[in-house]
Amino acid sequence: AILGDLIYSPTTVLNRELTEMSAFYDKFTYGPYLVCQGEYATGSCPSNNTLWGAYTFDADRQFNLPETESQNLRIQQSGVTVAFDFTAAREMEAVMNITLILVACTMMAFTAIIVGAAVSDLVLRPLQRMLESVKAIALPILGEEGQNGDEDQGDEIEILERVVQKLGKIAGIAAGWEGHADEFKNAQNEDKAVLQMLYNRQKPGPERDSSGVPGSGANGPGRAAHATIKPTPTADLVVQLESLGMTLTTLDRSDFNPLKESSEKLTKVSHWIIWQNTRLFGEVDLTSQGSQKFVKLLSENYDSKNSFHNWRHATDVLHTTWRMIVQAKAHQFLNGMQQFALLVSALSHDVSHLGVNNAFLVETHHELAVRYNDMSPLENMHCATMFRLASSANGSNIFEGLRRAAFFECRKMCIEVILHTDPVHHFDMVKETQVLYQIHSDEGSKDLAELYAKPEDKQRAMNLFLHSADVSNPCKPWSV
């Protein structure tokens, strides 16, 4: 306003005011470089209207015409335009902005480092340890514990995916047998009876200990390793078999037909199968006379009037079990006493059978069902009868060659394997076998002794051998 009033004032007063204005901005980084009469938003001020300063560059002047319009500021008031040079101020502002950005980036970088370290300590490292632990647990399930190096094993996420896939298969197996009752509504009465027997679930009882025995032998150290013994009968044992009127070629066949042999010959051949096994592996001190008495007494307690569960069925199951363990090379993971317990159980598994099933005994409140609390009454009776016969007469105890501790181990295995001939365990055994296969499906080259290293796996194999032999008749030639 003062400048506007001074346009018509004397020149000296105007010059003085302009000089003072210029001096005022000397201490700042910005200031006026031109005072022009008239209002000019853009363009240059006519020379005849210039009151102070100039558009031309002068190195001696503190402020000059800026190079860019962004550094130029015009203020118009009362017919006077004052142009300011903000070059230094804008440059300083740009430097400060760049400095601020650099400081912010530096702080963000340090913050990211600190937060990253905290996240690594709190989350990533524990997660890595967890994944490494899961990997260590998962590799045996996948059958890759023998591999070395992460390159061969894959990362933890890949292994977890494979474990989940395998567990999915196992879960599918576990659930596969449930919920199918509707599929059997239109079955024949005979089929319904069989299915009822198979799907019947007894009340759960206490779990039995299915531990095996030490692999070094049942009667102490010093025995030959059972895995290195060839299970083929020796020449003297073959001669003994031939003296019974039977050749090894005839006996060691899937189409061996016990229906064509006399009961007396079957008794002698059954004794020979058990006898030759104990002679080969040498872990059970079996006397020929005592074992013969036991087998004969056992044959007399099978009801000949029973059309199926008779002595011929017992010898057929023994013969099939023996051939199974030989062909499966079971001697690599079952020692001599375990094979002995399995063979004796095979011959005794249906002794004194009544010709009816467990469901019938339970429904009729039979004495056996009452005695054994509806839990596999027939199979419990078979076990009890076998051990009763083994101690009922002098010289008929087939277990007398075992030491006390070995006898109790053998008794435990015999009970377990005979109880698993109850058809209610069929689907559970199938699932256990499928699970075992899924767990070790990637270990085709693994040794059998290593696959069945756990005592419970040995017992499961024994259960499966006898149960398979017991129901193997439909798999044999039609003539049998």
Coordinates of C-alpha atoms in Angstrom, one line a residue, residues 8-449:
Y8 CA 3.4 9.9 -7.3
S9 CA 5.9 10.9 -4.5
P10 CA 9.2 12.4 -5.1
T11 CA 11.8 10.1 -6.6
T12 CA 14.2 10.3 -3.7
V13 CA 11.6 9.0 -1.3
L14 CA 10.8 6.1 -3.7
N15 CA 14.4 5.1 -4.1
R16 CA 15.0 5.2 -0.4
E17 CA 12.0 2.9 0.2
L18 CA 13.2 0.5 -2.5
T19 CA 16.7 0.5 -1.1
E20 CA 15.5 -0.3 2.3
M21 CA 13.3 -3.1 0.9
S22 CA 16.3 -4.6 -0.9
A23 CA 18.4 -4.3 2.2
F24 CA 15.7 -6.1 4.3
Y25 CA 16.0 -9.2 2.2
D26 CA 19.8 -9.4 2.2
K27 CA 19.7 -11.7 5.2
F28 CA 17.3 -14.1 3.5
T29 CA 17.9 -16.7 0.8
Y30 CA 15.1 -15.2 -1.3
G31 CA 14.3 -11.6 -2.2
P32 CA 13.0 -9.2 -4.9
Y33 CA 14.8 -8.8 -8.1
L34 CA 12.3 -6.5 -9.9
V35 CA 9.7 -3.8 -9.0
C36 CA 7.5 -2.9 -11.8
Q37 CA 4.7 -0.3 -12.2
G38 CA 1.6 -2.1 -13.3
E39 CA 0.3 -5.6 -12.8
Y40 CA 1.9 -8.3 -14.9
A41 CA 1.1 -11.9 -14.1
T42 CA 3.4 -13.2 -16.9
G43 CA 5.8 -11.8 -19.3
S44 CA 8.4 -9.1 -18.8
C45 CA 7.9 -5.6 -17.4
P46 CA 8.4 -2.9 -20.0
S47 CA 11.6 -1.0 -19.4
N48 CA 9.8 2.3 -19.1
N49 CA 7.7 0.9 -16.2
T50 CA 10.6 -0.6 -14.2
L51 CA 11.0 1.1 -10.8
W52 CA 13.8 -1.0 -9.5
G53 CA 16.0 -4.0 -10.6
A54 CA 16.0 -5.6 -14.0
Y55 CA 15.2 -8.7 -16.0
T56 CA 18.8 -9.1 -17.1
F57 CA 21.3 -11.3 -15.2
D58 CA 23.8 -9.5 -13.1
A59 CA 26.4 -11.5 -11.1
D60 CA 26.9 -8.7 -8.7
R61 CA 23.3 -8.8 -7.6
Q62 CA 22.1 -11.2 -4.9
F63 CA 18.8 -11.9 -6.7
N64 CA 18.2 -12.4 -10.4
L65 CA 15.6 -13.6 -12.8
P66 CA 15.1 -17.3 -11.9
E67 CA 15.7 -20.0 -14.5
T68 CA 12.4 -21.7 -13.9
E69 CA 8.9 -20.4 -13.2
S70 CA 8.6 -22.5 -10.1
Q71 CA 11.4 -20.4 -8.5
N72 CA 9.7 -17.1 -9.5
L73 CA 7.0 -15.4 -7.3
R74 CA 5.1 -12.3 -8.2
I75 CA 3.1 -10.2 -5.7
Q76 CA 0.8 -7.5 -7.1
Q77 CA -0.7 -4.8 -5.0
S78 CA -2.2 -1.3 -5.9
G79 CA -0.8 -1.2 -9.4
V80 CA 2.7 -2.4 -8.5
T81 CA 4.2 -5.9 -9.2
V82 CA 7.2 -7.1 -7.1
A83 CA 9.0 -10.2 -8.5
F84 CA 10.9 -12.4 -6.0
D85 CA 13.8 -14.9 -6.7
F86 CA 13.2 -18.1 -4.8
T87 CA 16.0 -20.1 -6.5
A88 CA 18.2 -20.6 -3.3
A89 CA 15.2 -21.2 -1.2
R90 CA 13.8 -23.8 -3.6
E91 CA 17.2 -25.5 -3.8
M92 CA 17.5 -25.6 0.0
E93 CA 14.0 -27.0 0.2
A94 CA 14.9 -29.7 -2.3
V95 CA 18.0 -30.5 -0.4
M96 CA 16.0 -30.7 2.8
N97 CA 13.4 -32.9 1.2
I98 CA 16.1 -35.3 -0.2
T99 CA 17.7 -35.4 3.2
L100 CA 14.4 -36.1 4.9
I101 CA 13.8 -38.9 2.4
L102 CA 17.2 -40.4 3.0
V103 CA 16.7 -40.2 6.8
A104 CA 13.3 -41.8 6.5
C105 CA 14.7 -44.6 4.3
T106 CA 17.5 -45.2 6.7
M107 CA 15.2 -45.4 9.6
M108 CA 12.9 -47.7 7.7
A109 CA 15.8 -49.9 6.8
F110 CA 17.0 -50.1 10.4
T111 CA 13.4 -50.7 11.6
A112 CA 13.0 -53.5 9.0
I113 CA 16.3 -55.1 10.2
I114 CA 15.2 -54.9 13.9
V115 CA 11.7 -56.2 13.1
G116 CA 13.1 -58.9 10.9
A117 CA 15.4 -60.0 13.6
A118 CA 12.6 -60.0 16.1
V119 CA 10.3 -62.0 13.8
S120 CA 13.1 -64.4 13.1
D121 CA 13.7 -65.0 16.8
L122 CA 10.0 -65.2 17.7
V123 CA 8.6 -67.0 14.7
L124 CA 10.9 -68.2 12.0
R125 CA 13.5 -70.0 14.1
P126 CA 11.0 -71.8 16.3
L127 CA 9.1 -72.7 13.1
Q128 CA 12.3 -73.9 11.5
R129 CA 13.1 -76.1 14.5
M130 CA 9.5 -77.4 14.4
L131 CA 9.7 -78.3 10.7
E132 CA 13.1 -79.9 11.2
S133 CA 11.6 -82.0 14.0
V134 CA 8.6 -82.9 11.9
K135 CA 11.0 -83.8 9.1
A136 CA 13.0 -86.1 11.3
I137 CA 9.8 -87.8 12.4
A138 CA 8.3 -88.0 8.9
L139 CA 11.3 -89.5 7.2
P140 CA 11.0 -92.9 8.9
I141 CA 7.3 -92.9 7.9
L142 CA 8.3 -92.3 4.3
G143 CA 11.0 -94.9 4.4
E144 CA 13.8 -92.5 3.7
E145 CA 15.8 -92.5 7.0
G146 CA 18.7 -94.1 5.2
Q147 CA 19.2 -91.2 2.8
N148 CA 21.8 -88.5 3.5
G149 CA 21.6 -84.8 2.5
D150 CA 18.7 -82.4 2.1
E151 CA 19.0 -82.5 -1.6
D152 CA 17.9 -86.1 -1.6
Q153 CA 15.2 -85.7 1.0
G154 CA 13.5 -82.5 -0.3
D155 CA 12.6 -79.5 1.9
E156 CA 10.4 -79.7 4.9
I157 CA 7.2 -78.5 3.2
E158 CA 7.5 -81.2 0.5
I159 CA 8.0 -83.9 3.1
L160 CA 5.0 -82.6 5.1
E161 CA 2.9 -82.8 1.9
R162 CA 4.0 -86.4 1.3
V163 CA 3.3 -87.3 5.0
V164 CA -0.2 -85.8 4.7
Q165 CA -0.9 -87.8 1.6
K166 CA 0.2 -91.0 3.2
L167 CA -1.8 -90.2 6.4
G168 CA -4.8 -89.5 4.1
K169 CA -4.4 -93.0 2.6
I170 CA -4.1 -94.5 6.1
A171 CA -7.2 -92.6 7.3
G172 CA -9.1 -93.8 4.2
I173 CA -8.2 -97.3 5.1
A174 CA -9.3 -96.8 8.7
A175 CA -12.6 -95.4 7.6
G176 CA -13.1 -97.7 4.6
W177 CA -14.9 -100.5 6.4
E178 CA -17.3 -98.3 8.3
G179 CA -20.8 -97.2 7.2
H180 CA -21.4 -99.9 4.6
A181 CA -24.2 -101.8 6.4
D182 CA -26.8 -100.6 3.8
E183 CA -24.9 -102.4 1.0
F184 CA -25.8 -105.8 2.5
K185 CA -29.5 -105.3 2.9
N186 CA -30.3 -107.6 0.0
A187 CA -27.8 -110.3 0.9
Q188 CA -28.8 -113.9 1.2
N189 CA -29.4 -115.2 4.7
E190 CA -26.2 -117.2 4.7
D191 CA -24.2 -114.1 3.6
K192 CA -25.9 -112.0 6.3
A193 CA -24.9 -114.5 8.9
V194 CA -21.3 -114.4 7.8
L195 CA -21.3 -110.6 7.6
Q196 CA -22.9 -110.4 11.1
M197 CA -20.1 -112.5 12.4
L198 CA -17.4 -110.5 10.7
Y199 CA -18.8 -107.1 11.6
N200 CA -19.7 -108.0 15.2
R201 CA -17.7 -105.9 17.6
Q202 CA -17.2 -107.5 21.0
K203 CA -17.0 -105.3 24.1
P204 CA -13.4 -104.1 24.4
G205 CA -11.3 -105.8 26.9
P206 CA -7.9 -105.0 28.3
E207 CA -5.2 -104.9 25.6
R208 CA -2.9 -107.8 25.6
D209 CA 0.8 -107.4 25.5
S210 CA 1.9 -108.7 22.2
S211 CA 5.6 -108.5 22.9
G212 CA 7.9 -110.9 21.1
V213 CA 10.9 -112.6 22.5
P214 CA 14.6 -111.7 22.1
G215 CA 16.0 -112.6 18.8
S216 CA 19.0 -114.4 20.4
G217 CA 16.9 -117.4 21.3
A218 CA 14.4 -118.5 23.8
N219 CA 16.6 -120.7 25.9
G220 CA 19.6 -118.4 26.3
P221 CA 22.6 -117.3 24.3
G222 CA 24.8 -119.4 22.1
R223 CA 22.1 -120.3 19.6
A224 CA 22.7 -119.8 15.9
A225 CA 21.0 -116.7 14.5
H226 CA 17.6 -117.8 13.2
A227 CA 17.8 -115.4 10.2
T228 CA 20.8 -117.3 8.8
I229 CA 19.3 -120.8 9.0
K230 CA 17.9 -122.3 5.9
P231 CA 14.3 -123.4 6.6
T232 CA 14.4 -126.4 4.2
P233 CA 14.3 -129.8 6.0
T234 CA 17.6 -131.6 6.1
A235 CA 18.2 -135.0 4.5
D236 CA 17.6 -136.9 7.8
L237 CA 14.3 -135.1 8.4
V238 CA 13.2 -135.9 4.8
V239 CA 14.0 -139.6 5.5
Q240 CA 11.8 -139.4 8.6
L241 CA 9.0 -138.0 6.6
E242 CA 9.3 -140.7 4.0
S243 CA 9.1 -143.3 6.7
L244 CA 5.6 -142.0 7.4
G245 CA 4.5 -142.8 3.9
M246 CA 4.8 -139.1 2.7
T247 CA 7.3 -137.4 0.4
L248 CA 8.4 -133.9 0.8
T249 CA 7.4 -133.2 -2.9
T250 CA 3.9 -134.3 -2.1
L251 CA 3.7 -132.4 1.2
D252 CA 5.3 -129.1 0.0
R253 CA 2.5 -128.3 -2.4
S254 CA -0.5 -125.9 -2.3
D255 CA -2.8 -128.7 -3.6
F256 CA -1.9 -131.1 -0.7
N257 CA -5.3 -132.7 0.1
P258 CA -5.7 -133.8 3.8
L259 CA -9.1 -135.3 2.8
K260 CA -7.3 -138.1 0.9
E261 CA -5.1 -139.1 3.8
S262 CA -6.0 -141.2 6.9
S263 CA -6.4 -139.5 10.2
E264 CA -3.5 -141.5 11.6
K265 CA -1.1 -140.4 8.8
L266 CA -2.2 -136.8 9.3
T267 CA -1.4 -137.0 12.9
K268 CA 2.1 -138.3 12.2
V269 CA 2.7 -135.7 9.4
S270 CA 1.5 -132.9 11.7
H271 CA 3.9 -134.0 14.3
W272 CA 6.7 -134.1 11.7
I273 CA 6.0 -130.5 10.6
I274 CA 6.4 -129.2 14.2
W275 CA 9.3 -131.5 14.9
Q276 CA 11.4 -130.6 11.9
N277 CA 11.0 -126.9 12.6
T278 CA 12.3 -127.2 16.1
R279 CA 15.2 -129.4 14.9
L280 CA 16.2 -126.8 12.3
F281 CA 16.2 -123.7 14.6
G282 CA 17.1 -125.5 17.8
E283 CA 15.5 -123.0 20.2
V284 CA 13.0 -125.4 21.7
D285 CA 14.1 -128.7 23.3
L286 CA 11.3 -130.9 22.0
T287 CA 11.2 -134.6 22.7
S288 CA 9.9 -136.8 20.0
Q289 CA 7.8 -139.0 22.4
G290 CA 6.3 -136.1 24.3
S291 CA 5.4 -134.1 21.2
Q292 CA 3.8 -137.2 19.6
K293 CA 1.7 -137.8 22.6
F294 CA 0.5 -134.2 22.6
V295 CA -0.4 -134.3 18.9
K296 CA -2.3 -137.6 19.3
L297 CA -4.2 -136.3 22.3
L298 CA -5.0 -133.1 20.4
S299 CA -6.4 -135.1 17.4
E300 CA -8.7 -137.1 19.7
N301 CA -10.2 -133.9 21.1
Y302 CA -11.3 -132.7 17.6
D303 CA -14.9 -133.8 17.0
S304 CA -15.0 -136.1 14.0
K305 CA -18.7 -135.4 13.6
N306 CA -18.0 -131.7 13.0
S307 CA -18.2 -131.4 9.3
F308 CA -15.6 -128.6 9.0
H309 CA -13.8 -127.7 12.2
N310 CA -12.3 -131.2 12.6
W311 CA -8.9 -132.7 12.7
R312 CA -8.5 -132.6 8.9
H313 CA -9.1 -128.8 9.0
A314 CA -6.6 -128.5 11.8
T315 CA -3.9 -130.3 9.8
D316 CA -4.7 -128.3 6.7
V317 CA -4.3 -125.0 8.6
L318 CA -1.0 -126.3 10.1
H319 CA 0.3 -127.3 6.7
T320 CA -0.7 -124.0 5.1
T321 CA 0.8 -122.0 7.9
W322 CA 4.1 -123.9 7.6
R323 CA 4.3 -123.3 3.9
M324 CA 3.4 -119.6 4.3
I325 CA 6.2 -118.9 6.8
V326 CA 8.7 -120.8 4.6
Q327 CA 7.7 -119.0 1.4
A328 CA 7.5 -115.6 3.2
K329 CA 11.0 -116.2 4.7
A330 CA 9.5 -115.5 8.1
H331 CA 12.6 -117.0 9.7
Q332 CA 14.3 -113.7 9.0
F333 CA 12.2 -112.0 11.7
L334 CA 10.6 -114.8 13.7
N335 CA 12.9 -116.8 15.8
G336 CA 12.6 -120.6 16.5
M337 CA 10.3 -120.3 19.5
Q338 CA 8.0 -117.8 17.8
Q339 CA 7.6 -120.2 14.8
F340 CA 7.1 -123.1 17.2
A341 CA 4.3 -121.2 19.0
L342 CA 2.7 -120.4 15.7
L343 CA 2.7 -124.0 14.4
V344 CA 1.4 -125.4 17.7
S345 CA -1.4 -122.8 17.7
A346 CA -2.3 -123.6 14.1
L347 CA -2.8 -127.2 15.0
S348 CA -4.8 -126.4 18.1
H349 CA -6.7 -123.4 17.0
D350 CA -10.1 -125.2 16.7
V351 CA -9.7 -128.0 19.2
S352 CA -13.1 -129.1 20.7
H353 CA -15.0 -126.8 18.4
L354 CA -18.8 -127.1 18.9
G355 CA -19.8 -126.5 15.3
V356 CA -21.5 -123.2 15.9
N357 CA -20.1 -119.6 15.9
N358 CA -19.6 -117.1 18.7
A359 CA -22.7 -115.1 17.9
F360 CA -24.8 -118.3 18.4
L361 CA -23.2 -118.9 21.8
V362 CA -23.7 -115.3 22.9
E363 CA -27.4 -115.2 21.8
T364 CA -28.2 -118.5 23.5
H365 CA -26.3 -117.6 26.7
H366 CA -24.2 -120.7 26.3
E367 CA -21.9 -121.7 29.2
L368 CA -18.8 -120.7 27.2
A369 CA -20.2 -117.3 26.5
V370 CA -21.0 -116.8 30.2
R371 CA -17.6 -118.1 31.2
Y372 CA -15.7 -115.8 28.9
N373 CA -18.0 -112.7 29.1
D374 CA -19.1 -112.9 25.5
M375 CA -15.6 -112.2 24.3
S376 CA -14.5 -114.8 21.7
P377 CA -15.8 -117.7 23.8
L378 CA -14.8 -120.4 21.2
E379 CA -11.3 -119.0 20.7
N380 CA -10.8 -118.7 24.5
M381 CA -12.0 -122.3 24.9
H382 CA -9.5 -123.5 22.2
C383 CA -6.6 -121.9 24.0
A384 CA -7.6 -123.2 27.4
T385 CA -8.1 -126.7 26.0
M386 CA -4.7 -126.7 24.3
F387 CA -2.9 -125.9 27.5
R388 CA -5.1 -128.3 29.5
L389 CA -4.2 -131.1 27.2
A390 CA -0.5 -130.2 27.4
S391 CA -0.6 -130.8 31.2
S392 CA -3.3 -133.4 31.5
A393 CA -1.2 -136.6 31.1
N394 CA 2.4 -137.5 31.9
G395 CA 4.7 -137.0 28.9
S396 CA 2.2 -135.0 26.8
N397 CA 3.4 -131.5 27.6
I398 CA 4.8 -130.2 24.4
F399 CA 6.0 -127.1 26.2
E400 CA 8.1 -128.8 28.8
G401 CA 11.3 -128.1 26.9
L402 CA 10.9 -124.4 27.5
R403 CA 12.3 -122.6 30.5
R404 CA 9.8 -120.8 32.8
A405 CA 10.2 -117.3 31.3
A406 CA 10.2 -118.7 27.7
F407 CA 7.1 -120.7 28.4
F408 CA 5.1 -117.6 29.5
E409 CA 6.3 -115.8 26.4
C410 CA 5.2 -118.7 24.3
R411 CA 1.9 -119.0 26.1
K412 CA 1.2 -115.3 25.5
M413 CA 1.9 -115.6 21.8
C414 CA -0.3 -118.7 21.5
I415 CA -3.2 -117.0 23.2
E416 CA -2.8 -113.9 21.1
V417 CA -2.6 -115.7 17.8
I418 CA -5.5 -118.1 18.5
L419 CA -7.8 -115.3 19.7
H420 CA -7.2 -113.5 16.4
T421 CA -8.7 -116.4 14.5
D422 CA -12.1 -115.0 15.6
P423 CA -13.6 -113.4 12.5
V424 CA -14.5 -110.2 14.3
H425 CA -10.8 -109.3 14.0
H426 CA -10.7 -109.8 10.3
F427 CA -11.2 -106.2 9.1
D428 CA -9.0 -104.8 11.8
M429 CA -6.2 -107.1 10.7
V430 CA -6.7 -106.0 7.1
K431 CA -6.5 -102.4 8.1
E432 CA -3.4 -103.0 10.2
T433 CA -1.8 -104.8 7.3
Q434 CA -2.7 -102.0 4.8
V435 CA -1.4 -99.3 7.3
L436 CA 1.9 -101.3 7.7
Y437 CA 2.2 -101.4 3.9
Q438 CA 1.5 -97.7 3.5
I439 CA 4.1 -96.9 6.1
H440 CA 6.8 -99.0 4.4
S441 CA 5.7 -98.8 0.8
D442 CA 8.8 -96.8 -0.1
E443 CA 11.1 -99.3 1.4
G444 CA 11.1 -102.1 -1.1
S445 CA 14.7 -103.0 -0.5
K446 CA 14.5 -102.9 3.3
D447 CA 15.4 -106.1 5.1
L448 CA 12.5 -108.1 6.6
A449 CA 14.2 -108.2 10.0

